mmCIF file with all atom_site columns, N, CA, C and O in Angstrom:
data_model
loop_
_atom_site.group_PDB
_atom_site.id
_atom_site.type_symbol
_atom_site.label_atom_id
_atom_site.label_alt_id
_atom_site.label_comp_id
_atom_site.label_asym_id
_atom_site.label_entity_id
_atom_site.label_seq_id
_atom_site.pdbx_PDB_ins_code
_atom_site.Cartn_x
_atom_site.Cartn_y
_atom_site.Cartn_z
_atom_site.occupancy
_atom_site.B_iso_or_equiv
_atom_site.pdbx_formal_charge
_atom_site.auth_seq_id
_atom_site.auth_comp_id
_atom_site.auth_asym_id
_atom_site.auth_atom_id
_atom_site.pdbx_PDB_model_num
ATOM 1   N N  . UNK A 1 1  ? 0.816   -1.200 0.000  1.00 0.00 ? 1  UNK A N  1
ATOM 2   C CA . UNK A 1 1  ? 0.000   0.000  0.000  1.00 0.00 ? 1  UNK A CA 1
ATOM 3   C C  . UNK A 1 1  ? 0.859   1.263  0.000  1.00 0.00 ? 1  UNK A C  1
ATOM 4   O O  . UNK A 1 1  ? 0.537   2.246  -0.667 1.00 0.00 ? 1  UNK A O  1
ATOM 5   N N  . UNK A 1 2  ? 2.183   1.215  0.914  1.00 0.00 ? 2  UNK A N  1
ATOM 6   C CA . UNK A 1 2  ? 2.444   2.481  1.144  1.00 0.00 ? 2  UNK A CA 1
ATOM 7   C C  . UNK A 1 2  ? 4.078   2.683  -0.285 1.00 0.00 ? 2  UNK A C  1
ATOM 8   O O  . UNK A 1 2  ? 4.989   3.510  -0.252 1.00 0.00 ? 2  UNK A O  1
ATOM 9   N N  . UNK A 1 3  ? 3.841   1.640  -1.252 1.00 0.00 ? 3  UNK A N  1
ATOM 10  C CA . UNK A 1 3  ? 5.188   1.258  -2.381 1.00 0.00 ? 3  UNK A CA 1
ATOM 11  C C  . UNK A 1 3  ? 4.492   2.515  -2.855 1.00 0.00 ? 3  UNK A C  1
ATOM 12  O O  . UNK A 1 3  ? 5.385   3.309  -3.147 1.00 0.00 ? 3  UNK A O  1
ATOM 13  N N  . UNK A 1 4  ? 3.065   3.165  -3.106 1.00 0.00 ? 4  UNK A N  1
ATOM 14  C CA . UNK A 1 4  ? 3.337   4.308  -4.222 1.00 0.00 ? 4  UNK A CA 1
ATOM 15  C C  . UNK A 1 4  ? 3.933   5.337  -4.055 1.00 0.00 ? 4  UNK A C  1
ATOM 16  O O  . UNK A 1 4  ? 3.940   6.120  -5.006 1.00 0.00 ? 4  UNK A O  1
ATOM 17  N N  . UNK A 1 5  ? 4.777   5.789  -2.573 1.00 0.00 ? 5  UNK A N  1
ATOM 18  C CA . UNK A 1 5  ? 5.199   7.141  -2.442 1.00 0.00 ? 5  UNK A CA 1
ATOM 19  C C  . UNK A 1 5  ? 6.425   6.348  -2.221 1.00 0.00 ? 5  UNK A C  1
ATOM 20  O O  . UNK A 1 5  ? 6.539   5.142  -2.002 1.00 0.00 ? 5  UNK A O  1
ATOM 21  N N  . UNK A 1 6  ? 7.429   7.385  -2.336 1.00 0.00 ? 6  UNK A N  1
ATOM 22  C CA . UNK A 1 6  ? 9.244   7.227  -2.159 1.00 0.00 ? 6  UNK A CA 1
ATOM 23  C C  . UNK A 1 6  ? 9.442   6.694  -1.058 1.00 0.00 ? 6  UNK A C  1
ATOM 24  O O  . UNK A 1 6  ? 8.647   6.262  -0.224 1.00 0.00 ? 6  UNK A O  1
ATOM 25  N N  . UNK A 1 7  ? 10.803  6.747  -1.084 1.00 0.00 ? 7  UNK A N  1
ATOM 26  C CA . UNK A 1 7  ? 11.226  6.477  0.802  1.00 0.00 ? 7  UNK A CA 1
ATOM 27  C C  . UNK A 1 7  ? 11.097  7.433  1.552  1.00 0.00 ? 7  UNK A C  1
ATOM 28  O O  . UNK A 1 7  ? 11.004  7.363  2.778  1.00 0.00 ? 7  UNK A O  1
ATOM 29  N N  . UNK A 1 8  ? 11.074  8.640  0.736  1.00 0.00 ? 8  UNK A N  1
ATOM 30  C CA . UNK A 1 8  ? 11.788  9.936  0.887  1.00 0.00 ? 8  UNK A CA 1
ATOM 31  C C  . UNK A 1 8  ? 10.300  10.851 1.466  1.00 0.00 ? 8  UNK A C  1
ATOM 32  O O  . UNK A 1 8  ? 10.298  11.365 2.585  1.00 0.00 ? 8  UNK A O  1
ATOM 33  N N  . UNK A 1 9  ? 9.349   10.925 0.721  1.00 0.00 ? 9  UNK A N  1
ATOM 34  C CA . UNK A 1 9  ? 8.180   11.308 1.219  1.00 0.00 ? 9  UNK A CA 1
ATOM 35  C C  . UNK A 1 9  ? 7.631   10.057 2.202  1.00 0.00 ? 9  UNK A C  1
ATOM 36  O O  . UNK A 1 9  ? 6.987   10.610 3.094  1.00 0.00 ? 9  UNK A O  1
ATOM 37  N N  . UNK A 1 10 ? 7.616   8.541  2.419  1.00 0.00 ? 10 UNK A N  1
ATOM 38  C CA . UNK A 1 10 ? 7.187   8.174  3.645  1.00 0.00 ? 10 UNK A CA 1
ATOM 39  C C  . UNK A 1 10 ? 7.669   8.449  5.001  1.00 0.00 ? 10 UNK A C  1
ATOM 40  O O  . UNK A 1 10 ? 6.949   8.168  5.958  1.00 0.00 ? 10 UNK A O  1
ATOM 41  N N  . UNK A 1 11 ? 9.233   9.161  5.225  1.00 0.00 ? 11 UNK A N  1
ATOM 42  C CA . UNK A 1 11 ? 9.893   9.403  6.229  1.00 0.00 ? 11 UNK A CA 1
ATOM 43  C C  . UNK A 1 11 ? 9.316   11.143 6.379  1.00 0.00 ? 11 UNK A C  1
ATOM 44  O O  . UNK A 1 11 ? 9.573   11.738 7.426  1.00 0.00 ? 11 UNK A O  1
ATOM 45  N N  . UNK A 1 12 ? 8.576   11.824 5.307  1.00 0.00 ? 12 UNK A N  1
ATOM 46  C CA . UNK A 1 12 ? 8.348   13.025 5.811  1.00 0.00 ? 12 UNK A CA 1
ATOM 47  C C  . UNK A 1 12 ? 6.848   13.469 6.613  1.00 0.00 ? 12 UNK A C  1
ATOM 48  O O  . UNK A 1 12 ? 6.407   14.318 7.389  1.00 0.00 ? 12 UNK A O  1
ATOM 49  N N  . UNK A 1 13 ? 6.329   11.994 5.666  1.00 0.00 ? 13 UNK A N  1
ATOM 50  C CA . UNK A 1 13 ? 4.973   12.072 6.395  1.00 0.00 ? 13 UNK A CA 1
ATOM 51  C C  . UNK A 1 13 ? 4.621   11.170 7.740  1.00 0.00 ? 13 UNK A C  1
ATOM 52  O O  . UNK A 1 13 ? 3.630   11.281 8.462  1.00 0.00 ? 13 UNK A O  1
ATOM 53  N N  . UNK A 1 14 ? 5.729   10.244 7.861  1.00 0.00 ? 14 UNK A N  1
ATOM 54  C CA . UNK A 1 14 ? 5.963   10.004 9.846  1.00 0.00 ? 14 UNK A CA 1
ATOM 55  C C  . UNK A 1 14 ? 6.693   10.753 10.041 1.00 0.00 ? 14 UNK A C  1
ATOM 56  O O  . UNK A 1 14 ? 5.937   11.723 9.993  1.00 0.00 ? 14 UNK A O  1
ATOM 57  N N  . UNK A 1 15 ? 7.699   11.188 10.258 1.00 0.00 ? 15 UNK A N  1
ATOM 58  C CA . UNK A 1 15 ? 8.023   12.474 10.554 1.00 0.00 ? 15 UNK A CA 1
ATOM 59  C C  . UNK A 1 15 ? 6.718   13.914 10.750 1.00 0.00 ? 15 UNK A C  1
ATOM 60  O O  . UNK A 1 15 ? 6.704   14.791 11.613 1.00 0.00 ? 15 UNK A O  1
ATOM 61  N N  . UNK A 1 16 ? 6.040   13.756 9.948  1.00 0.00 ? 16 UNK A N  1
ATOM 62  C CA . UNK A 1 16 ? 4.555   14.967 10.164 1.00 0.00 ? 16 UNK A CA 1
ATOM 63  C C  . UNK A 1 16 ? 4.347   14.372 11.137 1.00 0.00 ? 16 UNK A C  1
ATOM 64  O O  . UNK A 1 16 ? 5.246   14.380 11.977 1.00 0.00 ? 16 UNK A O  1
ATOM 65  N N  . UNK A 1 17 ? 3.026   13.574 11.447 1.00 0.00 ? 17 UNK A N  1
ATOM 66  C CA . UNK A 1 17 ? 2.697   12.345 12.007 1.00 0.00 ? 17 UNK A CA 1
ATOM 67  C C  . UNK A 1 17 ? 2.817   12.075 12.906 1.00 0.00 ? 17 UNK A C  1
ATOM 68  O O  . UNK A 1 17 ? 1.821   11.794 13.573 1.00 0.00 ? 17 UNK A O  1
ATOM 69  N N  . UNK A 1 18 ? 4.113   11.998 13.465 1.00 0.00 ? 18 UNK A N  1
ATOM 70  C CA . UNK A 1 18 ? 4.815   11.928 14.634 1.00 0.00 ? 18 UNK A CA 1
ATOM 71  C C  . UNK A 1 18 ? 4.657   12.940 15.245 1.00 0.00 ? 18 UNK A C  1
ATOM 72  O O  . UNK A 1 18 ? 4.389   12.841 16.442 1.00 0.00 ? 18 UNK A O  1
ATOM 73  N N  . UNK A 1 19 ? 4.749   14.001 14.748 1.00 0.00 ? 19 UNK A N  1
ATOM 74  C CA . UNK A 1 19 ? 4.703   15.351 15.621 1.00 0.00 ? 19 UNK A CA 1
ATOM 75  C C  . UNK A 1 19 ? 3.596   16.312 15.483 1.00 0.00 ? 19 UNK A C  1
ATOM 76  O O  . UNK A 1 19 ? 3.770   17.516 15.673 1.00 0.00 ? 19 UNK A O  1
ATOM 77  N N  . UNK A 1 20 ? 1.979   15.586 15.018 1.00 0.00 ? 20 UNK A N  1
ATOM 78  C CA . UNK A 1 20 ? 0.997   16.040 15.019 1.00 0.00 ? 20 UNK A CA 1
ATOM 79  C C  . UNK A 1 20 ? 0.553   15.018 16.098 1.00 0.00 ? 20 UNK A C  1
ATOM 80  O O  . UNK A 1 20 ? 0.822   13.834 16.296 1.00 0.00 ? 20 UNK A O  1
ATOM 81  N N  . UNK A 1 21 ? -0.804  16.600 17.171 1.00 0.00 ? 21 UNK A N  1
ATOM 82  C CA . UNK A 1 21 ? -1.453  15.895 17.971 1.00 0.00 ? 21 UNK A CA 1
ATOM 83  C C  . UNK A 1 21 ? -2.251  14.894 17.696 1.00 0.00 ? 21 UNK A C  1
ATOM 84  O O  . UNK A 1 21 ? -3.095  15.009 16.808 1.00 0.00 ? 21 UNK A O  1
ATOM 85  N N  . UNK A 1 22 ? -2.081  13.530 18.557 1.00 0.00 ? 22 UNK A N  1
ATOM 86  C CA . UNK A 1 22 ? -2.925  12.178 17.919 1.00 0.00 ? 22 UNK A CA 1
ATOM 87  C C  . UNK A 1 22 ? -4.227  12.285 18.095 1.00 0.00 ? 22 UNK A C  1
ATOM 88  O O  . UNK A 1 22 ? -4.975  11.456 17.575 1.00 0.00 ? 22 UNK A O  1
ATOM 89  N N  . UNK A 1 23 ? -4.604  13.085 18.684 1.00 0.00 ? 23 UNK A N  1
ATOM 90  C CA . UNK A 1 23 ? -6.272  13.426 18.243 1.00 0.00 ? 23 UNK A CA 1
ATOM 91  C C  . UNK A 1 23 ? -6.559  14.407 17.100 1.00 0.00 ? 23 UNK A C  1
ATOM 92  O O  . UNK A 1 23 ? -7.680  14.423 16.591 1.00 0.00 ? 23 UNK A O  1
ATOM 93  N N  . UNK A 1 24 ? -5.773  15.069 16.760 1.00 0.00 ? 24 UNK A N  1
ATOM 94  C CA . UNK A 1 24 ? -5.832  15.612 15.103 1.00 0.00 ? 24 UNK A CA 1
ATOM 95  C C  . UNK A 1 24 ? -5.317  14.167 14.102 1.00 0.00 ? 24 UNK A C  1
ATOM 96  O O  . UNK A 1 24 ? -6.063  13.895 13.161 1.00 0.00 ? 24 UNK A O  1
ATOM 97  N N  . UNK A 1 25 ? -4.620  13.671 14.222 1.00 0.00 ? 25 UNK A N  1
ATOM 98  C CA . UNK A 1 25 ? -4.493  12.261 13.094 1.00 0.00 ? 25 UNK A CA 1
ATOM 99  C C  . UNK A 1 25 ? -5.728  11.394 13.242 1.00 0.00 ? 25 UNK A C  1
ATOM 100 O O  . UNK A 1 25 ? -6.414  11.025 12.289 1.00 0.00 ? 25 UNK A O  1
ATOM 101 N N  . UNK A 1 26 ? -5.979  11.065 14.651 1.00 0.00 ? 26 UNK A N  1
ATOM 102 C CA . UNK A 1 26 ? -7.083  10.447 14.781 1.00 0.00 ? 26 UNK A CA 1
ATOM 103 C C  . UNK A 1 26 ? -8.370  10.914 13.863 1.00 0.00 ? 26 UNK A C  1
ATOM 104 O O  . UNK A 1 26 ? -9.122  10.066 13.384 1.00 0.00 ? 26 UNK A O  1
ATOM 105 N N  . UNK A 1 27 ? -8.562  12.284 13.660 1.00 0.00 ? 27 UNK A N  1
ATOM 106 C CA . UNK A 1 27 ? -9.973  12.683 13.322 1.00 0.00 ? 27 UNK A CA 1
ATOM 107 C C  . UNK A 1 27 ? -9.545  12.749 11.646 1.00 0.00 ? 27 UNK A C  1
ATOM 108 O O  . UNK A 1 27 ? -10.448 12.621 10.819 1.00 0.00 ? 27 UNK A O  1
ATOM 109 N N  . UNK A 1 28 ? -8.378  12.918 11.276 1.00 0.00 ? 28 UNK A N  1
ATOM 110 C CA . UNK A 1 28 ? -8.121  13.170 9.758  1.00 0.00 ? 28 UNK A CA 1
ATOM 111 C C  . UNK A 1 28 ? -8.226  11.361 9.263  1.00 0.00 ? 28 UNK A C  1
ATOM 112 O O  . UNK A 1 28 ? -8.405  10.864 8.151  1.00 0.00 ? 28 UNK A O  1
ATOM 113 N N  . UNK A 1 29 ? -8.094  10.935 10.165 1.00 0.00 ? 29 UNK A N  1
ATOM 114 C CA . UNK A 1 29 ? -8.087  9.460  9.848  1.00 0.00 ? 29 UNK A CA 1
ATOM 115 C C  . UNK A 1 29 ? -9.879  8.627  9.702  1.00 0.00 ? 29 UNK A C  1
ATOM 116 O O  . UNK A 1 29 ? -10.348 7.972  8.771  1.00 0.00 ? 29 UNK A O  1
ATOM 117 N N  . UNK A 1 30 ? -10.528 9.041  11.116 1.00 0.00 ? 30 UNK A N  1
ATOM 118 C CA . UNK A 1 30 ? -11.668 8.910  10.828 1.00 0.00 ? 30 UNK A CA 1
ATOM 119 C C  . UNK A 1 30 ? -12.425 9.667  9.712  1.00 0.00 ? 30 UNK A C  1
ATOM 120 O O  . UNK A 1 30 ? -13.441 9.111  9.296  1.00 0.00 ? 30 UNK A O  1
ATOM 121 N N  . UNK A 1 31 ? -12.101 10.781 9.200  1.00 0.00 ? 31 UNK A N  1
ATOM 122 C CA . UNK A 1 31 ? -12.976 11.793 8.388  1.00 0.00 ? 31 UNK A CA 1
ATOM 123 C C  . UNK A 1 31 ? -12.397 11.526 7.060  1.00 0.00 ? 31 UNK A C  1
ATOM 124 O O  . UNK A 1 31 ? -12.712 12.326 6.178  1.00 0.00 ? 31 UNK A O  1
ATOM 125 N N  . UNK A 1 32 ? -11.481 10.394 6.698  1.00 0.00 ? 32 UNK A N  1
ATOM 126 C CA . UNK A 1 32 ? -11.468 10.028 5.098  1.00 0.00 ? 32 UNK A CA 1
ATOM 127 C C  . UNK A 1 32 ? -10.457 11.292 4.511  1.00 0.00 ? 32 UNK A C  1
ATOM 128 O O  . UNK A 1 32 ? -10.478 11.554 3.309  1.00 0.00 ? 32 UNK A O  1
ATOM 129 N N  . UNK A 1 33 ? -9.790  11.864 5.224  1.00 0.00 ? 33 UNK A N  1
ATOM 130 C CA . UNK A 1 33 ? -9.385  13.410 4.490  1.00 0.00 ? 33 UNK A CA 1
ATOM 131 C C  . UNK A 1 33 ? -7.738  12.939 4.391  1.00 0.00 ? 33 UNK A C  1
ATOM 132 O O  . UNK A 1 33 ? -6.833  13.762 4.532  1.00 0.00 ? 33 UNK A O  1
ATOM 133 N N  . UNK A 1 34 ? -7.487  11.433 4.118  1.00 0.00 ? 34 UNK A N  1
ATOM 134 C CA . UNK A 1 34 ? -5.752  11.274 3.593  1.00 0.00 ? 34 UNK A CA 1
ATOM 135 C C  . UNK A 1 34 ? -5.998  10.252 2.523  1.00 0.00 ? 34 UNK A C  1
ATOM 136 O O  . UNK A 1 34 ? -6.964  9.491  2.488  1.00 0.00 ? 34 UNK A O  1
ATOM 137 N N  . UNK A 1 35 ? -5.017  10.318 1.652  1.00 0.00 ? 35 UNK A N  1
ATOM 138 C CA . UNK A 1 35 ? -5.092  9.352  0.698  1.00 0.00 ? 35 UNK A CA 1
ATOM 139 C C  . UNK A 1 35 ? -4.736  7.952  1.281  1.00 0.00 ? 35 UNK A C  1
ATOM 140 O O  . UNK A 1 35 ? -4.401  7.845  2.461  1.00 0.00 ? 35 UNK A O  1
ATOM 141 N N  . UNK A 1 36 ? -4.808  6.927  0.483  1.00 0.00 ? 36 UNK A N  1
ATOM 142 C CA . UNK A 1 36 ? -4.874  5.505  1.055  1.00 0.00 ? 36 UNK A CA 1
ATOM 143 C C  . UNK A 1 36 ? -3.353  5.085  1.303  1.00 0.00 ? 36 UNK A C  1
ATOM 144 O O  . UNK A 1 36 ? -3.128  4.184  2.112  1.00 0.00 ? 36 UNK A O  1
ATOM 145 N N  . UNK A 1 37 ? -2.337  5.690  0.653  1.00 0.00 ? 37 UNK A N  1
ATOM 146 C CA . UNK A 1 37 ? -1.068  5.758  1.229  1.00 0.00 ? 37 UNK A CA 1
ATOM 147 C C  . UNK A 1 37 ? -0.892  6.051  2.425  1.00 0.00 ? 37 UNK A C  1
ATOM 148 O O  . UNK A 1 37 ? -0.416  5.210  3.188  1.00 0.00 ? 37 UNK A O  1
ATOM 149 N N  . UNK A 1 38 ? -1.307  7.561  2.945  1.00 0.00 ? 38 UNK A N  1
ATOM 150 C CA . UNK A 1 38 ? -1.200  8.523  4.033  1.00 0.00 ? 38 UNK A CA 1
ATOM 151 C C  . UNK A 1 38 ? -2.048  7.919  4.799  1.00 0.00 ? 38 UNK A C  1
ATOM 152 O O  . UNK A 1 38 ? -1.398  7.691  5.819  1.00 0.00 ? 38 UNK A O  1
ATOM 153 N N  . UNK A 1 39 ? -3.276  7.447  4.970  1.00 0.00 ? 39 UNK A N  1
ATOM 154 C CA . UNK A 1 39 ? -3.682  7.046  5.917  1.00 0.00 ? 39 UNK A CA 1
ATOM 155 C C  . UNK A 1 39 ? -3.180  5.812  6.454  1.00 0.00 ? 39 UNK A C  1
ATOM 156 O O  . UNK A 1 39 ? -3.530  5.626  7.619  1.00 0.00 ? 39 UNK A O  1
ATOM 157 N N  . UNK A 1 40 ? -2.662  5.165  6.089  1.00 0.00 ? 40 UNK A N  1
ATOM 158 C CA . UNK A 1 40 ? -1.743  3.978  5.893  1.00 0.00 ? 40 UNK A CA 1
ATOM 159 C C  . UNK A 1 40 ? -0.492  3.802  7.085  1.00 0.00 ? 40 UNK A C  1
ATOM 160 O O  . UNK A 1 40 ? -0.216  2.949  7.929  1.00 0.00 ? 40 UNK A O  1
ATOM 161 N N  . UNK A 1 41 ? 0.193   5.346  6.568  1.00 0.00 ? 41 UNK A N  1
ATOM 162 C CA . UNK A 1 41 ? 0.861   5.868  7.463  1.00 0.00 ? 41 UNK A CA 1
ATOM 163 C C  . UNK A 1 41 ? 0.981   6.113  9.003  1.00 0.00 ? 41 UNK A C  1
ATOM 164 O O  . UNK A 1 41 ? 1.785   6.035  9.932  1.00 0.00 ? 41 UNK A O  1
ATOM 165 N N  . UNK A 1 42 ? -0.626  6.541  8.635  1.00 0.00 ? 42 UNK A N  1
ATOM 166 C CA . UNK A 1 42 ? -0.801  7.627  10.026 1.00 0.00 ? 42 UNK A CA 1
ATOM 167 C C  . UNK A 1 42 ? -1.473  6.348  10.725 1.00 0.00 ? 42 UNK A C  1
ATOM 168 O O  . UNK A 1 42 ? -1.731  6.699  11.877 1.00 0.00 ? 42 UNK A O  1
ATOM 169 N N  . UNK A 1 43 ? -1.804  5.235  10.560 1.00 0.00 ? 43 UNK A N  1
ATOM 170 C CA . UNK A 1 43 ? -2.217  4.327  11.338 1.00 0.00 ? 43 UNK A CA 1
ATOM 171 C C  . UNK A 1 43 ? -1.372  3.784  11.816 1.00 0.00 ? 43 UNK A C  1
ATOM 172 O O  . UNK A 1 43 ? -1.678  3.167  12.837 1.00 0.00 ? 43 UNK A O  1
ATOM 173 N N  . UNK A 1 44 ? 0.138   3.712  11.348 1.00 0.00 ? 44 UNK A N  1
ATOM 174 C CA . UNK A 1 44 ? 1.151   3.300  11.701 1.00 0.00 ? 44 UNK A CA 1
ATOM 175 C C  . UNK A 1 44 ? 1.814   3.960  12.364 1.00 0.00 ? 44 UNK A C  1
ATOM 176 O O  . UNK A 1 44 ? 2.692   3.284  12.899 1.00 0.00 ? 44 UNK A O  1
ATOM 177 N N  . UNK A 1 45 ? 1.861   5.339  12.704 1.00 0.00 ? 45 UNK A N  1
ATOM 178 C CA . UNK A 1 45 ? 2.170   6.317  13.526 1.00 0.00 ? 45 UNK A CA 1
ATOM 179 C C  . UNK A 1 45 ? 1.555   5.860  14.844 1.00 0.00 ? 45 UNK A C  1
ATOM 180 O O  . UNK A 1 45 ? 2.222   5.425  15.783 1.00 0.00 ? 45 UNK A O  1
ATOM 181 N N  . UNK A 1 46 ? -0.113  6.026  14.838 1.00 0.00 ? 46 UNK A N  1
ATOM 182 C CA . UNK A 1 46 ? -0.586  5.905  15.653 1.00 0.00 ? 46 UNK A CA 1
ATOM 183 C C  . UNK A 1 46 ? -0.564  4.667  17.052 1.00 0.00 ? 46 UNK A C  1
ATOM 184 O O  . UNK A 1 46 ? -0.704  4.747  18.272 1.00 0.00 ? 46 UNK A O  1
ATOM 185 N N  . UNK A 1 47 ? -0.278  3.422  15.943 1.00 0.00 ? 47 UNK A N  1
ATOM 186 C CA . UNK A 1 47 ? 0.102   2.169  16.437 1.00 0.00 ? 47 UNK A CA 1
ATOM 187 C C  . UNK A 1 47 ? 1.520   1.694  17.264 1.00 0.00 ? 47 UNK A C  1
ATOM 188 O O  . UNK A 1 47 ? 1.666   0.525  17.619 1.00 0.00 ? 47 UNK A O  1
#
């Protein structure tokens, strides 16, 4: 899932991720508002 972005943009968006409040990822996550890469991500952040 997460092969369509670089290495380079997946380390920037845990890197975001990481340092966004987890109740703001949480709600961008419930509300459908990341692509299926990025949300991908941010579940893996979260986890």
């Amino acid at each position: 899932m997460t092969n369509d972005l670089s290495e380079k943009k997946r380390l920037s968006l845990v890197a975001l991720y990481q340092q966004m409040p987890m109740e703001e990822l949480e709600r961008r996550i419930a509300a459908g508002l990341l692509a299926a890469p990025a949300q991908a991500i941010a579940q893996d952040v979260l986890n």
